[in-house]
Coordinates of N, CA, C and O in Angstrom, one line a residue:
M1 N -8.7 -42.9 55.5 CA -8.5 -43.3 54.4 C -8.5 -44.7 54.1 O -8.1 -45.6 54.9
T2 N -9.0 -45.3 53.0 CA -9.1 -46.8 52.8 C -8.1 -47.3 52.1 O -7.1 -46.5 51.6
S3 N -7.8 -48.7 51.9 CA -6.7 -49.3 51.5 C -6.7 -48.8 49.8 O -5.7 -49.0 49.1
L4 N -7.8 -48.4 49.3 CA -8.0 -47.9 48.0 C -6.9 -46.7 47.8 O -6.6 -46.6 46.5
H5 N -6.6 -46.2 48.6 CA -5.9 -44.9 48.4 C -4.3 -45.2 48.9 O -3.7 -44.4 48.9
L6 N -4.0 -46.5 49.2 CA -2.6 -46.7 49.4 C -2.0 -47.0 48.0 O -2.3 -47.7 47.0
K7 N -0.8 -46.1 47.8 CA -0.1 -46.0 46.7 C 1.3 -46.7 46.9 O 1.7 -46.6 48.0
K8 N 1.9 -47.2 45.8 CA 3.2 -47.8 45.9 C 3.9 -47.4 44.6 O 3.5 -46.9 43.6
S9 N 5.2 -47.1 45.1 CA 6.1 -46.5 44.0 C 6.7 -47.3 43.1 O 6.5 -48.5 43.4
F10 N 7.5 -47.1 42.1 CA 8.0 -47.7 41.3 C 9.6 -48.1 41.6 O 10.2 -47.6 42.6
A11 N 10.1 -49.1 40.9 CA 11.6 -49.3 41.2 C 12.3 -48.2 40.6 O 12.0 -47.5 39.8
P12 N 13.5 -48.1 41.1 CA 14.4 -47.0 40.8 C 14.9 -47.3 39.1 O 15.1 -48.4 38.8
L13 N 15.1 -46.2 38.5 CA 15.7 -46.0 37.1 C 17.0 -45.5 37.4 O 17.4 -44.4 37.5
V14 N 18.0 -46.4 37.5 CA 19.4 -46.2 37.6 C 20.3 -47.3 36.9 O 19.7 -48.5 36.7
S15 N 21.4 -46.8 36.7 CA 22.4 -47.8 36.0 C 23.8 -47.5 36.8 O 23.7 -46.8 37.8
D16 N 24.7 -48.5 36.4 CA 26.2 -48.3 36.9 C 26.8 -46.9 36.8 O 27.7 -46.6 37.7
D17 N 26.3 -46.5 35.7 CA 26.9 -44.9 35.4 C 26.3 -43.8 36.0 O 26.7 -42.8 35.7
T18 N 25.1 -44.0 36.8 CA 24.4 -43.0 37.2 C 25.2 -42.0 38.3 O 25.8 -42.7 39.1
E19 N 25.2 -40.7 37.7 CA 25.9 -39.7 38.5 C 25.1 -38.7 39.2 O 25.4 -38.1 40.2
I20 N 23.8 -38.6 38.9 CA 22.5 -37.7 39.2 C 21.4 -38.3 39.4 O 21.0 -39.3 38.7
L21 N 21.0 -38.3 40.7 CA 19.9 -38.9 41.2 C 18.7 -37.9 41.5 O 18.9 -36.8 42.1
I22 N 17.4 -38.0 40.8 CA 16.4 -37.2 41.0 C 15.4 -38.1 41.8 O 15.1 -39.2 41.4
L23 N 15.0 -37.3 43.1 CA 14.1 -38.2 43.9 C 12.9 -37.3 43.8 O 12.8 -36.0 44.2
G24 N 11.8 -37.9 43.6 CA 10.3 -37.4 43.8 C 9.8 -37.9 45.1 O 10.5 -38.5 45.9
S25 N 8.7 -37.4 45.1 CA 7.8 -38.0 46.5 C 7.1 -39.4 46.3 O 7.5 -40.4 47.1
M26 N 6.4 -39.4 45.4 CA 5.6 -40.7 45.0 C 4.9 -40.5 43.6 O 4.5 -39.3 43.2
P27 N 4.9 -41.3 42.8 CA 4.1 -41.2 41.6 C 2.5 -40.9 41.6 O 1.9 -41.4 42.5
G28 N 2.1 -40.0 40.8 CA 0.7 -39.4 40.8 C 0.0 -40.7 40.1 O 0.3 -41.7 39.5
D29 N -1.3 -40.5 40.2 CA -2.2 -41.3 39.7 C -2.1 -41.7 38.4 O -2.0 -42.8 37.7
A30 N -1.8 -40.7 37.3 CA -1.6 -40.9 35.9 C -0.5 -41.9 35.7 O -0.3 -42.6 34.8
S31 N 0.7 -41.5 36.5 CA 1.8 -42.4 36.4 C 1.7 -43.7 36.8 O 2.2 -44.6 36.1
I32 N 1.0 -43.8 37.9 CA 0.6 -45.3 38.4 C -0.3 -46.0 37.1 O 0.2 -47.1 37.0
A33 N -1.1 -45.3 36.7 CA -1.8 -46.1 35.8 C -1.1 -46.4 34.6 O -1.2 -47.6 34.0
A34 N 0.0 -45.7 34.2 CA 0.5 -45.7 32.9 C 2.0 -46.8 33.5 O 2.5 -47.3 32.6
G35 N 2.2 -46.8 34.7 CA 3.5 -47.6 35.0 C 4.7 -47.0 34.7 O 5.8 -47.5 34.3
E36 N 4.8 -45.5 34.5 CA 5.8 -44.8 34.0 C 6.1 -43.6 34.9 O 5.0 -42.9 35.3
Y37 N 7.1 -43.3 35.3 CA 7.7 -41.9 35.9 C 7.0 -40.8 35.0 O 7.2 -40.9 33.7
Y38 N 6.5 -39.9 35.7 CA 6.1 -38.4 35.2 C 5.3 -38.6 34.0 O 5.4 -38.1 32.8
A39 N 4.2 -39.7 34.2 CA 3.3 -39.7 32.9 C 2.2 -38.9 32.8 O 1.6 -38.8 31.5
H40 N 2.1 -38.0 33.6 CA 0.8 -37.1 33.3 C 1.3 -35.9 32.3 O 2.4 -35.6 32.2
P41 N 0.3 -35.8 31.2 CA 0.6 -34.9 30.1 C 1.1 -33.5 30.4 O 1.8 -33.0 29.4
R42 N 0.6 -33.1 31.5 CA 1.1 -31.6 31.7 C 2.2 -31.5 32.8 O 2.7 -30.4 33.2
N43 N 2.8 -32.7 33.1 CA 4.1 -32.6 34.0 C 5.0 -32.3 33.1 O 5.2 -32.8 31.9
R44 N 6.0 -31.5 33.6 CA 7.0 -30.7 32.8 C 8.4 -31.4 32.9 O 9.1 -31.0 32.3
F45 N 8.2 -32.5 33.3 CA 9.7 -33.1 33.8 C 10.3 -33.5 32.3 O 11.6 -33.2 32.2
W46 N 9.8 -34.4 31.5 CA 10.4 -34.8 30.3 C 10.8 -33.7 29.3 O 11.8 -33.6 28.7
K47 N 9.8 -32.6 29.3 CA 10.1 -31.5 28.4 C 11.4 -30.7 29.0 O 12.1 -30.3 28.2
M48 N 11.4 -30.7 30.2 CA 12.7 -30.0 30.8 C 13.9 -30.7 30.7 O 14.9 -30.1 30.2
M49 N 13.9 -32.0 30.9 CA 14.9 -32.8 30.3 C 15.4 -32.7 29.0 O 16.7 -32.5 28.8
A50 N 14.5 -32.8 28.2 CA 14.9 -32.7 26.8 C 15.5 -31.2 26.3 O 16.5 -31.2 25.8
T51 N 14.9 -30.2 27.0 CA 15.4 -28.8 26.6 C 16.8 -28.8 27.4 O 17.5 -28.3 26.6
L52 N 16.9 -29.1 28.6 CA 18.2 -28.9 29.3 C 19.1 -29.7 28.7 O 20.6 -29.4 28.6
T53 N 18.8 -30.8 27.9 CA 20.0 -31.6 27.5 C 20.2 -31.3 26.0 O 21.1 -31.9 25.5
G54 N 19.4 -30.4 25.5 CA 19.4 -30.2 23.9 C 19.0 -31.3 23.1 O 19.3 -31.3 22.1
E55 N 18.3 -32.3 23.6 CA 17.7 -33.4 22.8 C 16.2 -33.2 22.4 O 15.5 -32.5 23.0
P56 N 15.9 -33.9 21.4 CA 14.3 -34.0 21.0 C 13.5 -34.6 22.2 O 14.0 -35.2 22.9
L57 N 12.3 -34.1 22.4 CA 11.3 -34.5 23.3 C 11.2 -36.0 23.3 O 10.7 -36.3 22.0
P58 N 11.3 -36.8 24.0 CA 11.3 -38.4 24.0 C 9.8 -38.5 24.0 O 8.9 -37.9 24.7
V59 N 9.4 -39.5 23.1 CA 7.9 -40.0 23.1 C 7.6 -41.1 23.8 O 6.7 -41.2 24.8
S60 N 8.3 -42.4 23.5 CA 8.1 -43.4 24.3 C 8.7 -43.6 25.6 O 9.5 -42.7 25.8
Y61 N 7.9 -44.3 26.2 CA 8.9 -44.4 27.8 C 10.2 -45.1 27.6 O 11.2 -44.6 28.4
E62 N 10.5 -45.9 26.6 CA 11.9 -46.4 26.3 C 12.8 -45.1 26.0 O 14.1 -45.0 26.5
E63 N 12.2 -44.4 25.0 CA 13.1 -43.1 24.7 C 13.4 -42.3 25.8 O 14.5 -41.6 26.1
K64 N 12.5 -42.1 26.8 CA 12.6 -41.5 28.1 C 13.7 -41.9 28.9 O 14.6 -41.2 29.4
K65 N 13.7 -43.1 29.0 CA 14.7 -43.9 29.8 C 16.0 -43.8 29.3 O 17.0 -43.8 30.1
D66 N 16.1 -43.8 27.8 CA 17.4 -43.9 27.3 C 18.0 -42.4 27.5 O 19.1 -42.2 27.7
L67 N 17.2 -41.4 27.3 CA 17.6 -40.0 27.6 C 18.2 -39.9 28.9 O 19.4 -39.4 28.9
L68 N 17.6 -40.2 30.1 CA 18.2 -40.3 31.3 C 19.5 -40.9 31.4 O 20.4 -40.7 31.9
K69 N 19.5 -42.3 30.7 CA 20.7 -43.0 31.0 C 22.0 -42.1 30.1 O 23.1 -42.5 30.5
R70 N 21.6 -41.7 28.8 CA 22.6 -41.1 28.3 C 23.4 -39.9 28.9 O 24.5 -39.4 28.8
H71 N 22.4 -39.3 30.1 CA 23.0 -38.1 30.7 C 23.2 -38.6 32.1 O 23.2 -37.8 33.0
K72 N 23.5 -39.8 32.2 CA 23.8 -40.4 33.6 C 22.9 -40.0 34.8 O 23.6 -39.6 36.1
T73 N 21.7 -40.0 34.5 CA 20.7 -39.6 35.6 C 19.6 -40.7 35.8 O 19.2 -41.3 35.0
G74 N 19.4 -40.7 37.2 CA 18.6 -41.7 37.7 C 17.2 -41.1 38.3 O 17.2 -40.0 38.7
L75 N 16.3 -41.9 38.4 CA 14.9 -41.5 39.0 C 14.5 -42.5 40.1 O 14.7 -43.7 39.9
W76 N 14.0 -42.0 41.2 CA 13.5 -42.9 42.1 C 12.5 -41.9 43.1 O 12.3 -40.6 42.8
D77 N 11.8 -42.5 43.9 CA 10.9 -41.6 45.0 C 11.2 -42.1 46.3 O 11.6 -43.2 46.6
L78 N 11.0 -41.0 47.1 CA 11.2 -41.1 48.6 C 10.2 -42.1 49.2 O 10.6 -43.0 49.8
A79 N 8.9 -42.0 48.8 CA 7.9 -42.9 49.4 C 7.8 -44.2 48.6 O 7.6 -44.3 47.5
K80 N 8.1 -45.3 49.5 CA 7.8 -46.6 49.0 C 6.4 -47.1 48.9 O 5.9 -47.5 47.7
T81 N 5.8 -46.7 50.0 CA 4.2 -46.7 50.0 C 3.7 -45.6 50.8 O 4.4 -44.9 51.8
A82 N 2.4 -45.4 50.4 CA 1.8 -44.1 51.2 C 0.3 -44.2 51.1 O -0.1 -44.8 50.1
K83 N -0.5 -43.4 51.9 CA -1.9 -43.2 51.5 C -1.9 -41.8 51.0 O -1.3 -40.8 51.4
R84 N -2.6 -41.9 49.8 CA -2.7 -40.4 49.2 C -4.2 -40.6 48.5 O -4.4 -41.4 47.5
K85 N -5.1 -39.7 48.8 CA -6.2 -39.7 47.9 C -5.9 -38.6 46.6 O -5.5 -37.4 46.9
G86 N -5.9 -39.1 45.6 CA -5.5 -38.2 44.4 C -4.0 -38.3 44.2 O -3.3 -39.1 44.6
S87 N -3.3 -37.0 43.6 CA -2.1 -37.0 43.3 C -1.5 -35.9 43.9 O -0.2 -35.9 43.6
L88 N -1.9 -35.2 44.7 CA -1.2 -34.2 45.3 C -0.5 -34.5 46.4 O -0.7 -35.3 47.5
D89 N 0.8 -34.1 46.6 CA 1.8 -34.3 47.7 C 1.3 -34.0 49.0 O 1.6 -34.7 50.0
T90 N 0.3 -32.9 49.0 CA -0.2 -32.5 50.3 C -1.0 -33.6 50.9 O -1.2 -33.7 52.3
N91 N -1.6 -34.5 50.2 CA -2.3 -35.6 50.6 C -1.6 -36.7 50.9 O -2.1 -37.7 51.3
I92 N -0.3 -36.9 50.9 CA 0.5 -38.1 51.2 C 0.6 -38.2 52.8 O 0.7 -37.4 53.6
S93 N 0.2 -39.3 53.4 CA 0.4 -39.6 54.7 C 0.7 -41.1 54.9 O 0.7 -41.9 53.9
D94 N 1.2 -41.3 56.1 CA 1.8 -42.9 56.6 C 2.7 -43.3 55.4 O 2.5 -44.5 55.1
A95 N 3.5 -42.4 55.1 CA 4.7 -42.9 54.2 C 5.6 -43.7 54.7 O 6.1 -43.5 55.8
T96 N 6.0 -44.9 54.0 CA 7.1 -45.6 54.5 C 8.2 -45.4 53.3 O 7.7 -45.2 52.1
V97 N 9.5 -45.3 53.5 CA 10.6 -44.6 52.6 C 11.1 -46.0 51.9 O 11.5 -47.0 52.4
N98 N 11.5 -45.6 50.7 CA 12.4 -46.6 50.0 C 13.9 -46.5 50.6 O 14.2 -45.5 51.2
D99 N 14.7 -47.5 50.3 CA 16.1 -47.6 50.7 C 17.1 -46.6 49.9 O 17.7 -47.1 49.3
I100 N 17.0 -45.5 50.3 CA 17.8 -44.5 49.4 C 19.4 -44.6 49.9 O 20.2 -44.7 49.1
D101 N 19.8 -45.0 51.3 CA 20.9 -45.3 51.7 C 21.6 -46.5 50.9 O 22.6 -46.4 50.5
G102 N 20.6 -47.5 50.8 CA 21.3 -48.6 50.2 C 21.4 -48.3 48.6 O 22.6 -48.6 48.1
L103 N 20.8 -47.4 48.0 CA 20.8 -47.1 46.4 C 22.1 -46.3 46.3 O 23.0 -46.7 45.5
L104 N 22.2 -45.5 47.3 CA 23.5 -44.4 47.2 C 24.8 -45.3 47.5 O 25.9 -45.1 46.6
K105 N 24.7 -46.2 48.3 CA 25.8 -47.2 48.8 C 26.0 -48.0 47.4 O 27.3 -48.4 47.0
D106 N 25.2 -48.6 46.8 CA 25.5 -49.4 45.7 C 25.6 -48.7 44.3 O 26.1 -49.3 43.4
H107 N 25.5 -47.4 44.2 CA 26.0 -46.6 43.3 C 26.8 -45.4 43.5 O 26.3 -44.2 43.6
P108 N 28.0 -45.8 43.7 CA 29.0 -44.6 44.3 C 29.3 -43.6 43.3 O 29.9 -42.6 43.9
K109 N 29.0 -43.7 42.2 CA 29.3 -42.6 41.3 C 28.2 -41.5 41.4 O 28.5 -40.4 40.9
I110 N 27.1 -41.6 42.3 CA 26.1 -40.6 42.2 C 26.8 -39.5 43.3 O 27.2 -39.6 44.3
K111 N 26.9 -38.3 42.5 CA 27.5 -37.1 43.2 C 26.5 -36.0 43.4 O 26.9 -34.9 44.0
A112 N 25.4 -36.2 42.9 CA 24.4 -35.0 43.0 C 22.9 -35.7 43.2 O 22.6 -36.7 42.6
V113 N 22.3 -35.1 44.3 CA 20.9 -35.6 44.4 C 19.7 -34.5 44.3 O 20.1 -33.5 44.9
G114 N 18.9 -34.4 43.3 CA 18.0 -33.3 43.4 C 16.5 -33.9 43.7 O 16.3 -35.0 43.4
F115 N 15.8 -33.0 44.5 CA 14.5 -33.2 45.0 C 13.5 -32.4 44.0 O 13.6 -31.3 44.0
N116 N 12.7 -33.4 43.4 CA 11.6 -32.8 42.6 C 10.3 -32.3 43.4 O 9.6 -33.0 43.7
G117 N 10.7 -31.1 44.1 CA 9.5 -30.7 44.8 C 9.8 -30.7 46.3 O 10.7 -31.4 47.0
G118 N 9.2 -29.9 47.1 CA 9.3 -29.7 48.5 C 8.9 -31.0 49.4 O 9.7 -31.3 50.4
K119 N 8.0 -31.7 49.0 CA 7.8 -33.0 49.9 C 8.6 -33.9 49.7 O 9.0 -34.7 50.7
A120 N 9.4 -34.0 48.5 CA 10.3 -35.1 48.4 C 11.8 -34.7 49.4 O 12.2 -35.6 50.2
Q121 N 11.8 -33.4 49.4 CA 13.0 -32.8 50.2 C 12.7 -33.1 51.9 O 13.6 -33.4 52.6
T122 N 11.4 -32.8 52.0 CA 10.9 -33.0 53.5 C 11.0 -34.6 53.9 O 11.5 -34.8 55.0
L123 N 10.7 -35.5 53.0 CA 10.7 -36.8 53.4 C 12.1 -37.3 53.4 O 12.4 -38.0 54.2
F124 N 13.0 -36.8 52.6 CA 14.4 -37.0 52.8 C 14.9 -36.6 54.1 O 15.5 -37.5 55.1
K125 N 14.6 -35.4 54.5 CA 15.3 -34.9 55.7 C 14.7 -35.4 57.0 O 15.4 -35.6 57.9
A126 N 13.4 -36.0 56.7 CA 12.9 -36.7 58.0 C 13.5 -38.2 58.4 O 13.2 -38.6 59.3
N127 N 14.1 -38.6 57.2 CA 14.4 -40.2 57.2 C 15.8 -40.4 57.0 O 16.3 -41.6 57.0
F128 N 16.6 -39.6 56.3 CA 18.0 -39.7 56.0 C 18.8 -38.5 56.3 O 18.4 -37.4 56.5
R129 N 20.1 -38.9 56.2 CA 21.4 -38.0 56.4 C 21.9 -37.7 55.2 O 22.2 -38.6 54.3
Q130 N 22.3 -36.5 55.0 CA 23.1 -36.2 53.7 C 24.5 -37.0 53.9 O 25.1 -37.0 54.9
R131 N 24.8 -37.5 52.7 CA 26.3 -38.1 52.5 C 27.4 -37.2 52.3 O 27.0 -36.2 51.2
E132 N 28.5 -37.4 52.8 CA 29.6 -36.5 52.4 C 30.0 -36.6 51.0 O 29.9 -37.8 50.5
G133 N 30.2 -35.7 50.1 CA 30.6 -35.9 48.8 C 29.5 -35.9 48.0 O 29.5 -36.0 46.4
I134 N 28.2 -35.8 48.2 CA 27.1 -35.7 47.4 C 26.7 -34.3 47.7 O 26.4 -33.9 48.7
N135 N 26.3 -33.6 46.4 CA 25.4 -32.3 46.6 C 23.9 -32.6 46.4 O 23.5 -33.0 45.5
Y136 N 23.4 -31.9 47.3 CA 21.8 -32.1 47.4 C 21.2 -30.6 47.1 O 21.8 -29.6 47.7
I137 N 20.3 -30.9 46.1 CA 19.7 -29.6 45.5 C 18.3 -29.7 45.7 O 17.6 -30.7 45.1
G138 N 17.5 -28.8 46.4 CA 16.0 -28.8 46.4 C 15.7 -28.1 45.0 O 16.0 -26.9 44.9
L139 N 14.6 -28.5 44.2 CA 14.3 -28.1 43.2 C 12.9 -27.8 43.2 O 12.1 -28.5 43.7
P140 N 12.2 -26.8 42.3 CA 10.9 -26.6 42.2 C 10.0 -27.8 41.3 O 10.8 -28.3 40.5
S141 N 9.1 -28.2 41.8 CA 8.3 -29.5 41.2 C 7.9 -29.2 39.8 O 7.5 -28.1 39.4
T142 N 8.2 -30.2 39.0 CA 7.7 -30.3 37.7 C 6.4 -30.5 37.4 O 5.5 -30.2 36.5
S143 N 5.3 -30.7 38.5 CA 4.1 -31.2 38.7 C 3.3 -30.0 38.0 O 3.7 -28.9 38.2
P144 N 2.1 -30.4 37.2 CA 1.1 -29.5 36.9 C 0.7 -28.7 37.8 O 0.0 -27.5 38.0
A145 N 0.4 -29.2 39.2 CA 0.1 -28.5 40.3 C 0.8 -27.3 40.6 O 0.4 -26.6 41.5
N146 N 2.1 -27.4 40.3 CA 3.1 -26.3 40.5 C 2.8 -25.1 39.3 O 3.8 -24.9 38.8
A147 N 1.6 -24.6 39.3 CA 1.6 -23.8 38.0 C 1.9 -22.5 38.3 O 2.0 -21.5 37.2
G148 N 2.4 -22.2 39.5 CA 2.8 -20.8 39.9 C 4.3 -20.3 39.3 O 4.7 -19.3 39.6
I149 N 4.8 -21.5 38.7 CA 6.3 -21.2 38.4 C 6.2 -21.4 37.1 O 5.6 -22.5 36.4
S150 N 7.0 -20.7 36.1 CA 6.8 -20.9 34.6 C 8.0 -22.0 34.4 O 9.0 -22.4 35.0
F151 N 7.7 -22.6 33.1 CA 8.6 -23.4 32.6 C 10.2 -22.9 32.6 O 10.9 -23.8 32.9
E152 N 10.3 -21.8 32.1 CA 11.6 -21.2 32.0 C 12.2 -21.1 33.6 O 13.4 -21.4 33.7
Q153 N 11.5 -20.7 34.7 CA 12.0 -21.0 35.9 C 12.2 -22.0 36.3 O 13.3 -22.6 37.0
I154 N 11.7 -23.0 36.1 CA 11.9 -24.5 36.3 C 13.2 -24.8 35.8 O 14.1 -25.4 36.3
C155 N 13.4 -24.6 34.5 CA 14.4 -25.0 33.8 C 15.7 -24.2 34.2 O 16.8 -24.8 34.4
E156 N 15.5 -23.0 34.6 CA 16.9 -22.3 35.0 C 17.3 -23.0 36.7 O 18.5 -23.2 36.9
A157 N 16.3 -23.2 37.4 CA 16.5 -24.0 38.7 C 17.2 -25.4 38.4 O 18.0 -25.6 39.1
W158 N 16.7 -26.0 37.7 CA 17.1 -27.4 37.3 C 18.3 -27.4 36.6 O 19.1 -28.2 36.7
G159 N 18.8 -26.3 36.1 CA 20.1 -26.3 35.4 C 21.0 -26.5 36.4 O 22.3 -26.7 35.8
K160 N 21.0 -26.1 37.5 CA 22.1 -26.1 38.6 C 22.4 -27.8 38.8 O 23.5 -27.9 39.2
L161 N 21.4 -28.4 38.8 CA 21.7 -29.8 38.8 C 22.1 -30.6 37.7 O 23.0 -31.6 37.7
L162 N 21.9 -29.9 36.5 CA 22.1 -30.7 35.2 C 23.4 -30.1 34.5 O 23.1 -30.0 33.4
P163 N 24.4 -29.7 35.0 CA 25.1 -29.1 34.2 C 26.0 -30.0 33.2 O 25.8 -31.1 33.3
P164 N 26.5 -29.3 32.0 CA 26.5 -28.1 31.9 C 25.3 -27.2 31.1 O 25.5 -26.2 30.5
Y165 N 24.2 -27.9 31.3 CA 23.0 -27.4 30.6 C 22.4 -26.5 31.5 O 21.4 -26.6 32.3
A166 N 22.9 -25.2 31.5 CA 22.4 -24.2 32.6 C 21.3 -23.3 32.0 O 20.8 -22.4 32.8
S167 N 20.7 -23.6 31.0 CA 19.7 -22.8 30.4 C 18.6 -23.4 29.7 O 19.0 -24.5 28.8
C168 N 17.2 -22.9 29.8 CA 16.1 -23.5 28.8 C 16.0 -22.6 27.5 O 15.1 -22.7 26.7
R169 N 16.9 -21.4 27.4 CA 16.7 -20.5 26.2 C 17.6 -21.2 25.0 O 18.8 -20.9 25.0
R170 N 16.8 -22.0 24.4 CA 17.7 -22.7 23.2 C 16.9 -22.3 21.9 O 15.7 -22.1 21.9

């Protein structure tokens, strides 16, 4: 792989009030190009968050960040840098990880960590230990590459992380 395929993650979106941290693997190409988490138009993350919280679908990135903040939810990725051709998690190699332990130490209100897809959970398990007092939940990826699972199934699974919003049937 050439340096052309070296990707870098974004800074974390967290606040002092963050209680739920969602960890992805690494931003995809559409997100990197836009400079925004979950920017691919078919990624179901923002629709799922709006549905589960009962809020309107945010349009601008500022509205998206405000939605997260209102619901005490933060975002970050496991991989700080990695080589990856395209956006598929299966193509991630040579990953260096972000300082998840430092973030959790600096944000003691975080009581739940959700992994957006299997690669995020795998990267976490390979590099970190679970902390006492934090609930860790593996979740189906919201990526358009995860087309084998319906939006309703994603919402039902993610509802376990985002109580009391347990359903996407609104």
